[in-house]
Amino acid sequence: MIYKAIVFLPLIGFLIAGLFGRKIGDRASQLITAGLVTVGAILSWKVFGNIAMGGGKDSVHVLDWVNSGTLHFAWAFKIDTLTAVMLVVVNSVSALVHWYSMGYMHEDPDKPRFFAYLSLFTFAMLMLVTSDNLVQMFFGWEGVGLASYLLIGFWFKKPSATAAAIKAFVVNRVGDFGFALGIYGVFALTGSVMFDDIFANIGQFQHATITFLGHDWNAITVVCVLLFIGAMGKSAQLGLHTWLPDAMEGPTPVSALIHAATMVTAGVFLVARFSPVFAFSADALHMVTIIGASTAFFAATIGLVQNDIKRVIAYSTCSQLGYMFFALGVQAYDAAIFHLFTHAFFKALLFLGAGSVIHAMHHEQDMRKMGGLWKKIPFTMAVMVIGNLAITGVYPFAGYFSKDTIIEAAYLSDAAGSQYAFVMGVAAAFLTSFYSWRLAFMTFFGETRADHHTFDHAHEGPWVMRIPLAVLAFGAIAAGFLGHHYFVGEGASTFWNHAVVVHGGEEEHIPFAIKESPFVAMLLGLLLAAWFYLRKTDLPKRTAETWEVLYDFLLNKWYFDELYDFLFVRPAFWIGRFLWKRGDEQTIDGYGPNGIASAVATIAARARKLQSGYVYHYAFAMIIGLAAFVTWFMAHGAGL
């Protein structure tokens, strides 16, 4: 019963707020949805204690679903350590976001709708992480996509918000198409969509092939690549990442929920869940490693020059997801999920902290119009500095344990692409430190660049916004050293209990220089950011002018949007207009309903002219008709 309560309480909250929000009012809608998700979060921690810490597993049958030929599966929950970790992450962050939103959205007129969408998103994510078969996972996968569309476009009267929501929806459909093909491929190969059946039998198909374009491909590799394409879409990996920065158009609590702990980590969860399948495809793992490492570096370079406080953190999310994926690629699945766990706390903290800054600055998001805010919002400054210490990997904060474990796992691995991942990981650590401290220095320190009215009236948010920040700050401090022993340390094998493969790296054999390289990179980034934004404040502008081409390249996000616009968007619009104007209007409508209607109208117009009202016209028509009738009768009678 406890598992059903965890999953369905957010659904109940969604239905109450969505259907009856106007009747029960704003306050009741907020309290009901936040309260139900909070109960789910408390129960999730209880499950974490029983399953993850207690070394247990469970399976819960909800209802029979499909039984058609050889395809049969039920709606059921697969509860193991991986699920327990995800339940804690999803429900805890969601509960804190719900409470935080009460303060952040207090002026919005559509609060019941917003809180209903938050709860729907939470339910869909819980469906995804508790699934025990691919179809159920796909149901949750698409539910998350729908809810994210609704949340990103929540302020639908803003053209930029609706455009961002559509972009997120369309880009994710590209990845979802790959995921759907992967599901079909798994069923064609193994005859099942149930996880336990797939994992138990996949080994016998390691030499099976699929013929495509006249070439034989390893079947498991094809399936893994297709599943990974689905993961790339949801987790915004290089190539399918363009939706994520634009998603900042949604309210800031949405950014925290989507980009910290839930939607963007769905791809990481998918690959981790299918680790027994990926283990049979070195090529697929190589692809995961290269794309993950490239994403970690690529997104970090863009974060260096962004001026919107939320976009900096968004590209940070993209970069951190790259770390998780290259950890999966070198088969350090435990390290990847550990970073997912710690990242949820410090990234939600940074997003909600940014929301407090925006709230204090009357919705201003440009860091060039901030500065000196530590005097006005010292609590927000303190928690965001904690978030920075965690994400940049300062001991003993959370990121130090999880991110360094990933970098060390890449160095120790002998898998293809692992050394590339190690180099990119260290480089991204340097860039992460620079842009994170750049954000802090531009926002909180130095002389203020805000207008006097805005700066004078800046103030901390209400307690309902500050308490979630304090809880997340504690997580950003403690999650790393409290979880290290269990997630990746000596207790990992017992903790994971075969939910994922434990990498078991021998960190003691790593050279001192390699082990300390992330710390050195972090320190260099911090010192460089301090030099640029505290000591020589004219240096950023002069550097941008000196390296104008490189600066524009990074500011324009490597021109991915422009490239996709040229390759895909414009041709799609051209084809659409051609089919609309030539195909639909001129051909189908022209010769179809519009053509027939036009012909009838023309004939009717000409016939109407016969009714002139003059008697001699009617007499003439009668004579002509009589003559025609006599002629026909004579011809017929003569046998002609």
Coordinates of C-alpha atoms in Angstrom, one line a residue, residues 26-614:
D26 CA -5.9 29.1 -4.4
R27 CA -4.8 28.4 -0.8
A28 CA -6.6 25.0 -0.6
S29 CA -5.2 24.0 -4.0
Q30 CA -1.6 24.8 -2.9
L31 CA -1.9 23.1 0.5
I32 CA -3.5 20.0 -0.8
T33 CA -1.0 19.4 -3.6
A34 CA 2.0 20.3 -1.5
G35 CA 0.8 18.3 1.4
L36 CA 0.1 15.1 -0.7
V37 CA 3.6 15.3 -2.3
T38 CA 5.2 15.9 1.0
V39 CA 3.6 12.8 2.4
G40 CA 4.9 10.9 -0.6
A41 CA 8.4 12.3 0.1
I42 CA 8.3 11.1 3.7
L43 CA 7.1 7.7 2.6
S44 CA 9.9 7.6 0.0
W45 CA 12.5 8.1 2.6
K46 CA 10.9 5.2 4.5
V47 CA 11.2 3.0 1.4
F48 CA 14.8 4.1 1.0
G49 CA 15.5 2.9 4.5
N50 CA 13.8 -0.4 4.0
I51 CA 15.0 -1.2 0.5
A52 CA 18.3 0.5 -0.1
M53 CA 19.7 0.5 3.4
G54 CA 18.0 -2.8 4.3
G55 CA 19.1 -4.6 1.2
G56 CA 15.6 -5.5 0.1
K57 CA 13.6 -5.8 -3.1
D58 CA 9.9 -5.8 -3.9
S59 CA 7.4 -6.0 -6.7
V60 CA 3.8 -4.7 -6.5
H61 CA 1.1 -5.7 -8.9
V62 CA -1.3 -2.9 -9.6
L63 CA -3.5 -4.3 -12.4
D64 CA -3.5 -6.5 -15.5
W65 CA -2.8 -4.4 -18.5
V66 CA -2.2 -6.1 -21.9
N67 CA -2.5 -9.7 -22.9
S68 CA -2.4 -9.9 -26.7
G69 CA -0.7 -12.8 -28.5
T70 CA 2.8 -13.1 -27.2
L71 CA 2.7 -9.6 -25.7
H72 CA 1.6 -9.6 -22.2
F73 CA 2.4 -7.4 -19.2
A74 CA 0.9 -5.9 -16.1
W75 CA 1.0 -2.5 -14.5
A76 CA 3.4 -3.2 -11.7
F77 CA 6.1 -1.4 -9.6
K78 CA 9.7 -2.7 -9.6
I79 CA 11.1 -1.6 -6.3
D80 CA 14.9 -2.0 -5.8
T81 CA 17.7 0.3 -4.7
L82 CA 17.7 2.3 -8.0
T83 CA 14.0 2.9 -7.7
A84 CA 14.3 3.8 -4.0
V85 CA 17.0 6.4 -4.8
M86 CA 14.9 7.9 -7.6
L87 CA 11.8 8.0 -5.4
V88 CA 13.7 10.0 -2.8
V89 CA 15.1 12.4 -5.4
V90 CA 11.8 13.0 -7.3
N91 CA 9.5 13.4 -4.3
S92 CA 11.9 15.3 -2.1
V93 CA 12.7 17.9 -4.7
S94 CA 9.1 18.1 -5.9
A95 CA 7.8 18.6 -2.3
L96 CA 10.3 21.4 -1.7
V97 CA 9.4 23.0 -5.1
H98 CA 5.7 22.9 -4.2
W99 CA 6.3 24.7 -0.9
Y100 CA 8.7 27.2 -2.4
S101 CA 6.2 28.0 -5.2
M102 CA 3.7 29.2 -2.7
G103 CA 5.9 32.2 -2.1
Y104 CA 7.3 32.6 -5.6
M105 CA 3.9 32.4 -7.4
H106 CA 1.9 34.4 -4.8
E107 CA 1.0 37.1 -7.4
D108 CA 0.1 34.7 -10.2
P109 CA -3.7 34.5 -10.9
D110 CA -3.5 30.9 -12.0
K111 CA -2.1 29.2 -9.0
P112 CA -4.4 26.1 -9.0
R113 CA -3.5 25.3 -12.6
F114 CA 0.2 25.7 -11.8
F115 CA 0.2 23.4 -8.8
A116 CA -2.0 20.9 -10.7
Y117 CA 0.7 20.8 -13.4
L118 CA 3.5 20.3 -10.8
S119 CA 1.7 17.3 -9.3
L120 CA 0.9 15.8 -12.7
F121 CA 4.6 16.1 -13.6
T122 CA 5.5 14.4 -10.3
F123 CA 3.1 11.6 -10.9
A124 CA 4.4 11.0 -14.5
M125 CA 8.0 10.9 -13.2
L126 CA 7.1 8.4 -10.5
M127 CA 5.4 6.2 -13.1
L128 CA 8.6 6.2 -15.0
V129 CA 11.0 5.3 -12.2
T130 CA 8.7 2.6 -10.7
S131 CA 8.0 0.8 -14.0
D132 CA 8.8 -2.8 -14.4
N133 CA 8.3 -2.9 -18.2
L134 CA 9.2 -0.8 -21.2
V135 CA 5.6 0.2 -22.1
Q136 CA 4.9 1.5 -18.6
M137 CA 8.2 3.4 -18.7
F138 CA 7.2 4.9 -22.0
F139 CA 3.8 5.9 -20.5
G140 CA 5.6 7.8 -17.8
W141 CA 8.2 9.1 -20.3
E142 CA 5.5 10.7 -22.5
G143 CA 3.6 11.9 -19.4
V144 CA 6.7 13.8 -18.3
G145 CA 7.0 15.3 -21.8
L146 CA 3.4 16.5 -21.7
A147 CA 3.7 17.9 -18.2
S148 CA 6.9 19.7 -19.1
Y149 CA 5.2 21.2 -22.1
L150 CA 2.4 22.6 -19.9
L151 CA 4.9 23.9 -17.3
I152 CA 7.3 25.5 -19.7
G153 CA 4.5 27.2 -21.5
F154 CA 2.6 28.0 -18.3
W155 CA 2.7 31.8 -19.1
F156 CA 1.2 31.0 -22.5
K157 CA 0.4 34.7 -23.2
K158 CA 4.1 35.2 -23.7
P159 CA 5.1 34.3 -27.3
S160 CA 8.6 33.3 -26.1
A161 CA 7.1 30.8 -23.5
T162 CA 4.8 29.1 -26.0
A163 CA 7.7 28.9 -28.5
A164 CA 10.0 27.3 -25.9
A165 CA 7.3 24.8 -24.9
I166 CA 6.8 23.8 -28.5
K167 CA 10.5 23.5 -29.0
A168 CA 10.9 21.3 -26.0
F169 CA 8.0 19.1 -27.1
V170 CA 9.3 18.7 -30.7
V171 CA 12.9 18.1 -29.8
N172 CA 11.9 15.5 -27.3
R173 CA 9.7 13.8 -29.9
V174 CA 12.9 13.1 -31.9
G175 CA 14.5 11.3 -29.0
D176 CA 11.2 9.6 -28.1
F177 CA 11.0 8.2 -31.6
G178 CA 14.3 6.5 -31.1
F179 CA 13.1 5.2 -27.7
A180 CA 10.0 3.8 -29.3
L181 CA 12.0 2.0 -32.0
G182 CA 14.3 0.7 -29.2
I183 CA 11.2 -0.8 -27.4
Y184 CA 10.1 -2.5 -30.7
G185 CA 13.6 -3.8 -31.1
V186 CA 13.8 -5.2 -27.6
F187 CA 10.4 -7.0 -28.1
A188 CA 11.4 -8.3 -31.5
L189 CA 14.7 -9.6 -30.1
T190 CA 13.6 -11.1 -26.7
G191 CA 9.8 -11.5 -27.1
S192 CA 9.1 -9.5 -24.0
V193 CA 9.0 -5.9 -22.6
M194 CA 9.3 -7.0 -19.0
F195 CA 12.6 -5.9 -17.5
D196 CA 13.3 -9.1 -15.6
D197 CA 12.7 -11.3 -18.6
I198 CA 14.8 -9.0 -20.9
F199 CA 17.8 -9.0 -18.5
A200 CA 17.6 -12.8 -17.8
N201 CA 17.6 -13.7 -21.5
I202 CA 19.6 -10.9 -23.2
G203 CA 22.8 -12.9 -23.1
Q204 CA 21.7 -15.5 -25.6
F205 CA 21.2 -12.8 -28.2
Q206 CA 24.7 -11.2 -28.0
H207 CA 25.6 -12.5 -31.5
A208 CA 22.2 -11.8 -33.1
T209 CA 22.2 -9.4 -36.0
I210 CA 19.8 -7.0 -37.8
T211 CA 20.1 -6.3 -41.5
F212 CA 19.7 -2.7 -42.4
L213 CA 20.8 -0.9 -45.6
G214 CA 22.5 -4.1 -46.8
H215 CA 24.7 -4.4 -43.7
D216 CA 24.4 -6.7 -40.7
W217 CA 24.5 -4.9 -37.4
N218 CA 24.7 -6.4 -33.9
A219 CA 21.2 -6.4 -32.7
I220 CA 22.0 -5.5 -29.1
T221 CA 24.1 -2.6 -30.2
V222 CA 21.2 -1.3 -32.4
V223 CA 18.8 -1.6 -29.5
C224 CA 21.1 0.2 -27.1
V225 CA 21.8 3.0 -29.5
L226 CA 18.1 3.5 -30.0
L227 CA 17.4 3.6 -26.3
F228 CA 20.3 6.0 -25.8
I229 CA 18.8 8.3 -28.4
G230 CA 15.7 8.5 -26.3
A231 CA 17.9 9.2 -23.3
M232 CA 19.7 12.0 -25.2
G233 CA 16.4 13.8 -25.9
K234 CA 15.1 13.8 -22.3
S235 CA 18.6 14.5 -20.8
A236 CA 19.6 17.2 -23.3
Q237 CA 22.8 15.6 -24.6
L238 CA 24.8 17.1 -27.4
G239 CA 22.6 17.3 -30.5
L240 CA 19.3 17.1 -28.7
H241 CA 20.1 19.7 -26.1
T242 CA 18.7 22.9 -27.7
W243 CA 15.4 22.7 -25.9
L244 CA 16.8 22.9 -22.4
P245 CA 18.1 26.6 -22.3
D246 CA 14.8 27.9 -23.8
A247 CA 12.9 26.0 -21.2
M248 CA 14.0 28.8 -18.8
E249 CA 10.9 30.7 -20.1
G250 CA 8.9 28.7 -17.6
P251 CA 8.6 29.9 -13.9
T252 CA 11.8 29.3 -11.9
P253 CA 10.3 26.6 -9.7
V254 CA 9.6 24.7 -13.0
S255 CA 13.3 25.0 -13.9
A256 CA 14.3 23.5 -10.5
L257 CA 11.9 20.6 -10.9
I258 CA 12.6 19.8 -14.5
H259 CA 16.4 20.5 -14.6
A260 CA 17.5 19.4 -11.2
A261 CA 16.1 16.1 -10.2
T262 CA 13.4 14.8 -12.5
M263 CA 12.9 15.1 -16.2
V264 CA 16.5 15.6 -17.3
T265 CA 17.7 12.6 -15.2
A266 CA 15.2 10.3 -16.8
G267 CA 17.7 9.4 -19.5
V268 CA 20.4 8.6 -17.0
F269 CA 17.9 6.4 -15.1
L270 CA 17.0 4.6 -18.4
V271 CA 20.6 3.7 -19.3
A272 CA 21.3 2.7 -15.7
R273 CA 18.2 0.5 -15.6
F274 CA 19.4 -1.2 -18.8
S275 CA 22.9 -1.6 -17.7
P276 CA 22.6 -5.5 -18.1
V277 CA 21.8 -4.9 -21.7
F278 CA 24.4 -2.2 -22.4
A279 CA 27.0 -4.5 -20.9
F280 CA 26.8 -6.6 -24.1
S281 CA 27.6 -3.7 -26.4
A282 CA 31.0 -2.0 -26.1
D283 CA 30.2 0.1 -29.2
A284 CA 27.0 1.5 -27.6
L285 CA 28.9 2.3 -24.3
H286 CA 31.6 4.0 -26.4
M287 CA 29.0 6.2 -27.9
V288 CA 27.5 7.0 -24.5
T289 CA 31.0 7.9 -23.2
I290 CA 32.0 10.2 -26.1
I291 CA 28.7 12.1 -26.3
G292 CA 28.5 12.4 -22.5
A293 CA 32.1 13.8 -22.2
S294 CA 31.6 16.1 -25.2
T295 CA 28.4 17.4 -23.7
A296 CA 30.1 18.1 -20.3
F297 CA 32.7 20.3 -22.1
F298 CA 30.4 21.8 -24.7
A299 CA 27.8 23.1 -22.3
A300 CA 30.4 24.4 -19.9
T301 CA 31.9 26.6 -22.6
I302 CA 28.6 28.2 -23.3
G303 CA 27.9 28.8 -19.6
L304 CA 31.0 31.0 -19.5
V305 CA 29.5 33.9 -21.4
Q306 CA 25.7 33.7 -20.6
N307 CA 24.3 36.7 -18.8
D308 CA 20.9 35.4 -17.9
I309 CA 21.2 33.9 -14.4
K310 CA 18.9 31.0 -15.1
R311 CA 20.6 30.2 -18.5
V312 CA 24.0 29.9 -16.8
I313 CA 22.5 27.3 -14.4
A314 CA 20.7 25.6 -17.3
Y315 CA 23.9 25.0 -19.2
S316 CA 25.4 23.9 -15.9
T317 CA 22.7 21.2 -15.7
C318 CA 23.5 20.1 -19.3
S319 CA 27.2 19.8 -18.4
Q320 CA 26.6 17.9 -15.2
L321 CA 24.4 15.4 -17.1
G322 CA 27.3 14.9 -19.4
Y323 CA 29.3 13.7 -16.4
M324 CA 26.6 11.2 -15.5
F325 CA 26.5 9.8 -19.0
F326 CA 30.2 9.3 -19.5
A327 CA 30.2 7.6 -16.1
L328 CA 27.5 5.3 -17.5
G329 CA 29.7 4.8 -20.6
V330 CA 32.7 3.6 -18.6
Q331 CA 30.2 1.3 -16.6
A332 CA 30.5 3.3 -13.4
Y333 CA 26.8 3.1 -13.0
D334 CA 26.9 3.5 -9.2
A335 CA 29.0 6.7 -9.6
A336 CA 26.5 8.1 -12.2
I337 CA 23.5 7.6 -9.9
F338 CA 25.5 9.0 -7.0
H339 CA 26.1 12.2 -8.9
L340 CA 22.4 12.2 -10.0
F341 CA 21.6 12.0 -6.3
T342 CA 23.9 14.8 -5.1
H343 CA 23.3 16.9 -8.1
A344 CA 19.5 17.0 -7.3
F345 CA 20.2 18.9 -4.1
F346 CA 22.8 21.4 -5.2
K347 CA 21.2 22.1 -8.6
A348 CA 17.7 22.6 -7.1
L349 CA 19.3 24.8 -4.5
L350 CA 21.0 27.0 -7.3
F351 CA 17.8 27.2 -9.3
L352 CA 15.6 28.1 -6.4
G353 CA 18.3 30.5 -5.1
A354 CA 18.3 32.2 -8.5
G355 CA 14.5 32.4 -8.2
S356 CA 15.0 34.2 -4.9
V357 CA 17.3 36.7 -6.6
I358 CA 14.8 37.2 -9.4
H359 CA 12.0 37.6 -6.9
A360 CA 14.1 40.2 -5.0
M361 CA 15.0 42.1 -8.2
H362 CA 11.4 42.3 -9.4
H363 CA 11.9 39.6 -12.2
E364 CA 15.2 40.9 -13.5
Q365 CA 17.4 38.0 -14.7
D366 CA 20.3 39.8 -16.4
M367 CA 23.4 39.5 -14.1
R368 CA 24.8 42.6 -15.7
K369 CA 22.1 44.6 -13.9
M370 CA 22.8 43.1 -10.5
G371 CA 25.8 43.3 -8.1
G372 CA 26.2 44.0 -4.4
L373 CA 23.1 42.0 -3.5
W374 CA 24.7 40.3 -0.5
K375 CA 23.7 43.4 1.5
K376 CA 20.1 42.9 0.6
I377 CA 19.6 39.2 0.5
P378 CA 22.4 37.6 2.6
F379 CA 20.5 34.4 3.2
T380 CA 20.1 33.8 -0.5
M381 CA 23.8 34.6 -1.1
A382 CA 24.9 32.1 1.6
V383 CA 22.8 29.2 0.2
M384 CA 23.9 29.9 -3.4
V385 CA 27.6 30.0 -2.3
I386 CA 26.9 26.6 -0.7
G387 CA 25.5 25.4 -4.0
N388 CA 28.6 26.7 -5.8
L389 CA 30.9 24.9 -3.3
A390 CA 29.0 21.7 -4.0
I391 CA 28.9 21.9 -7.8
T392 CA 32.5 22.9 -8.1
G393 CA 33.7 20.0 -5.9
V394 CA 35.0 21.6 -2.8
Y395 CA 35.6 19.3 0.2
P396 CA 33.4 18.2 2.1
F397 CA 30.5 19.4 -0.1
A398 CA 28.4 16.9 -2.1
G399 CA 30.0 17.4 -5.6
Y400 CA 33.5 16.7 -4.3
F401 CA 32.6 13.1 -3.6
S402 CA 30.4 12.3 -6.6
K403 CA 32.0 14.3 -9.4
D404 CA 35.5 13.3 -8.4
T405 CA 34.5 9.6 -8.3
I406 CA 33.3 9.9 -11.9
I407 CA 36.5 11.5 -13.1
E408 CA 38.6 8.9 -11.3
A409 CA 36.4 6.1 -12.7
A410 CA 37.1 7.4 -16.2
Y411 CA 40.8 7.5 -15.6
L412 CA 40.9 3.9 -14.3
S413 CA 38.7 2.5 -17.1
D414 CA 40.3 0.8 -20.1
A415 CA 37.1 1.2 -22.1
A416 CA 37.2 3.1 -25.4
G417 CA 36.9 6.8 -25.0
S418 CA 37.6 6.7 -21.2
Q419 CA 40.7 8.9 -21.4
Y420 CA 39.0 11.4 -23.6
A421 CA 36.2 11.5 -20.9
F422 CA 38.8 12.0 -18.2
V423 CA 40.4 15.0 -20.0
M424 CA 37.0 16.5 -20.8
G425 CA 35.9 16.0 -17.2
V426 CA 38.8 17.8 -15.8
A427 CA 38.5 20.6 -18.4
A428 CA 34.7 20.9 -17.6
A429 CA 35.6 21.1 -13.9
F430 CA 37.7 24.2 -14.5
L431 CA 35.0 25.8 -16.7
T432 CA 32.3 24.9 -14.1
S433 CA 34.2 26.6 -11.4
F434 CA 34.7 29.7 -13.5
Y435 CA 31.1 30.2 -14.6
S436 CA 29.7 29.3 -11.2
W437 CA 31.8 31.8 -9.3
R438 CA 31.3 34.3 -12.1
L439 CA 27.6 34.1 -11.4
A440 CA 28.1 34.6 -7.7
F441 CA 30.5 37.5 -8.1
M442 CA 28.4 39.3 -10.7
T443 CA 25.2 38.8 -8.6
F444 CA 26.2 39.3 -5.0
F445 CA 29.5 41.2 -4.9
G446 CA 31.1 44.4 -6.1
E447 CA 29.2 47.6 -6.8
T448 CA 25.6 47.3 -7.7
R449 CA 24.7 47.8 -11.4
A450 CA 20.9 47.7 -10.7
D451 CA 18.7 50.8 -10.8
H452 CA 18.4 52.4 -7.4
H453 CA 14.7 51.8 -7.0
T454 CA 15.0 48.1 -7.7
F455 CA 18.1 47.7 -5.5
D456 CA 16.6 49.7 -2.6
H457 CA 13.5 47.5 -2.6
A458 CA 15.3 44.2 -2.9
H459 CA 14.5 41.9 0.0
E460 CA 14.5 38.2 1.0
G461 CA 11.5 36.0 0.1
P462 CA 9.0 34.8 2.7
W463 CA 9.8 31.9 5.0
V464 CA 8.0 29.4 2.7
M465 CA 10.7 30.2 0.2
R466 CA 13.6 30.2 2.6
I467 CA 12.9 26.9 4.4
P468 CA 13.2 24.8 1.1
L469 CA 16.5 26.6 0.4
A470 CA 17.8 25.7 3.9
V471 CA 16.8 22.0 3.4
L472 CA 18.5 21.8 0.0
A473 CA 21.6 23.6 1.4
F474 CA 21.8 20.8 4.0
G475 CA 21.6 18.2 1.3
A476 CA 24.3 20.0 -0.8
I477 CA 26.5 19.9 2.3
A478 CA 25.8 16.4 3.6
A479 CA 24.6 14.2 0.8
G480 CA 28.2 13.5 -0.5
F481 CA 30.0 12.4 2.7
L482 CA 26.9 10.6 4.1
G483 CA 26.2 8.7 0.9
H484 CA 29.7 8.0 -0.3
H485 CA 30.2 4.8 1.6
Y486 CA 26.9 3.3 0.4
F487 CA 26.8 4.5 -3.2
V488 CA 30.4 4.0 -4.3
G489 CA 32.4 3.0 -1.3
E490 CA 33.0 -0.2 0.6
G491 CA 29.3 -0.7 1.2
A492 CA 28.2 -0.3 -2.5
S493 CA 27.7 -4.0 -3.3
T494 CA 25.4 -4.5 -0.4
F495 CA 23.6 -1.2 -0.9
W496 CA 22.9 -1.6 -4.7
N497 CA 22.0 -5.3 -4.3
H498 CA 22.4 -6.0 -8.0
A499 CA 20.2 -3.1 -9.0
V500 CA 23.1 -1.7 -11.0
V501 CA 26.6 -2.9 -11.8
V502 CA 29.1 -1.6 -9.2
H503 CA 32.3 -0.4 -10.9
G504 CA 34.6 -1.2 -8.0
G505 CA 37.4 1.2 -9.0
E506 CA 40.7 1.0 -7.2
E507 CA 41.1 4.7 -6.3
E508 CA 44.1 4.1 -4.1
H509 CA 46.1 3.2 -7.2
I510 CA 45.5 6.6 -8.8
P511 CA 48.6 8.9 -9.0
F512 CA 48.3 11.9 -6.6
A513 CA 48.5 14.4 -9.5
I514 CA 45.5 12.7 -11.3
K515 CA 43.5 12.4 -8.1
E516 CA 44.0 16.1 -7.3
S517 CA 43.5 17.4 -10.8
P518 CA 39.7 18.2 -10.3
F519 CA 40.6 20.2 -7.2
V520 CA 43.4 22.1 -9.1
A521 CA 41.0 22.8 -12.0
M522 CA 38.4 24.0 -9.5
L523 CA 40.9 26.3 -7.7
L524 CA 42.1 27.8 -11.0
G525 CA 38.6 28.5 -12.1
L526 CA 37.8 30.2 -8.8
L527 CA 40.9 32.4 -8.9
L528 CA 40.4 33.4 -12.5
A529 CA 36.8 34.3 -11.9
A530 CA 37.8 36.4 -8.9
W531 CA 40.5 38.1 -10.9
F532 CA 38.0 38.9 -13.7
Y533 CA 35.0 40.0 -11.7
L534 CA 36.4 41.3 -8.4
R535 CA 39.8 42.7 -9.1
K536 CA 40.0 43.7 -12.8
T537 CA 36.3 44.3 -13.6
D538 CA 37.1 45.9 -17.0
L539 CA 38.9 42.7 -18.1
P540 CA 35.8 40.7 -19.2
K541 CA 34.8 43.4 -21.7
R542 CA 38.3 43.8 -23.0
T543 CA 38.7 40.0 -23.3
A544 CA 35.4 39.7 -25.2
E545 CA 36.5 42.5 -27.6
T546 CA 39.9 40.9 -28.1
W547 CA 38.4 37.4 -28.8
E548 CA 35.3 38.7 -30.5
V549 CA 34.8 35.7 -32.8
L550 CA 35.2 33.1 -30.1
Y551 CA 33.0 35.2 -27.7
D552 CA 30.2 35.4 -30.4
F553 CA 30.6 31.7 -31.1
L554 CA 30.0 30.8 -27.4
L555 CA 27.4 33.5 -26.9
N556 CA 25.4 32.1 -29.8
K557 CA 25.7 28.5 -28.4
W558 CA 28.0 27.2 -31.1
Y559 CA 25.3 28.2 -33.6
F560 CA 23.4 25.0 -33.1
D561 CA 20.0 26.8 -33.2
E562 CA 21.0 28.6 -36.5
L563 CA 22.3 25.3 -38.0
Y564 CA 19.1 23.4 -37.1
D565 CA 17.0 26.3 -38.4
F566 CA 18.8 26.1 -41.7
L567 CA 18.8 22.3 -42.0
F568 CA 15.4 21.4 -40.5
V569 CA 13.1 24.3 -39.6
R570 CA 13.2 26.3 -42.8
P571 CA 12.9 23.2 -45.1
A572 CA 10.0 21.9 -42.9
F573 CA 8.2 25.3 -43.2
W574 CA 8.8 25.4 -47.0
I575 CA 7.4 21.9 -47.4
G576 CA 4.5 22.8 -45.1
R577 CA 3.7 26.0 -47.1
F578 CA 4.0 24.1 -50.4
L579 CA 1.6 21.4 -49.3
W580 CA -0.7 24.0 -47.9
K581 CA -0.9 26.4 -50.8
R582 CA -0.3 24.1 -53.8
G583 CA -1.5 20.8 -52.4
D584 CA -4.4 21.7 -50.2
E585 CA -5.7 25.0 -51.5
Q586 CA -5.0 24.8 -55.2
T587 CA -5.3 21.1 -55.8
I588 CA -7.5 19.4 -53.2
D589 CA -9.8 22.4 -52.4
G590 CA -9.5 23.8 -56.0
Y591 CA -10.8 20.6 -57.7
G592 CA -12.6 19.2 -54.7
P593 CA -15.2 21.0 -52.5
N594 CA -14.2 24.5 -53.4
G595 CA -14.2 23.7 -57.1
I596 CA -17.6 22.0 -57.1
A597 CA -19.1 24.8 -55.0
S598 CA -17.6 27.4 -57.4
A599 CA -19.1 25.5 -60.4
V600 CA -22.5 25.3 -58.8
A601 CA -22.4 29.0 -57.9
T602 CA -21.4 29.9 -61.5
I603 CA -24.3 27.9 -63.0
A604 CA -26.7 29.3 -60.5
A605 CA -25.6 32.8 -61.3
R606 CA -26.1 32.3 -65.0
A607 CA -29.5 30.6 -64.4
R608 CA -30.5 33.5 -62.2
K609 CA -30.1 35.9 -65.2
L610 CA -33.0 34.1 -66.9
Q611 CA -35.4 35.3 -64.3
S612 CA -35.6 38.9 -65.5
G613 CA -39.2 39.6 -64.8
Y614 CA -40.2 40.3 -68.4

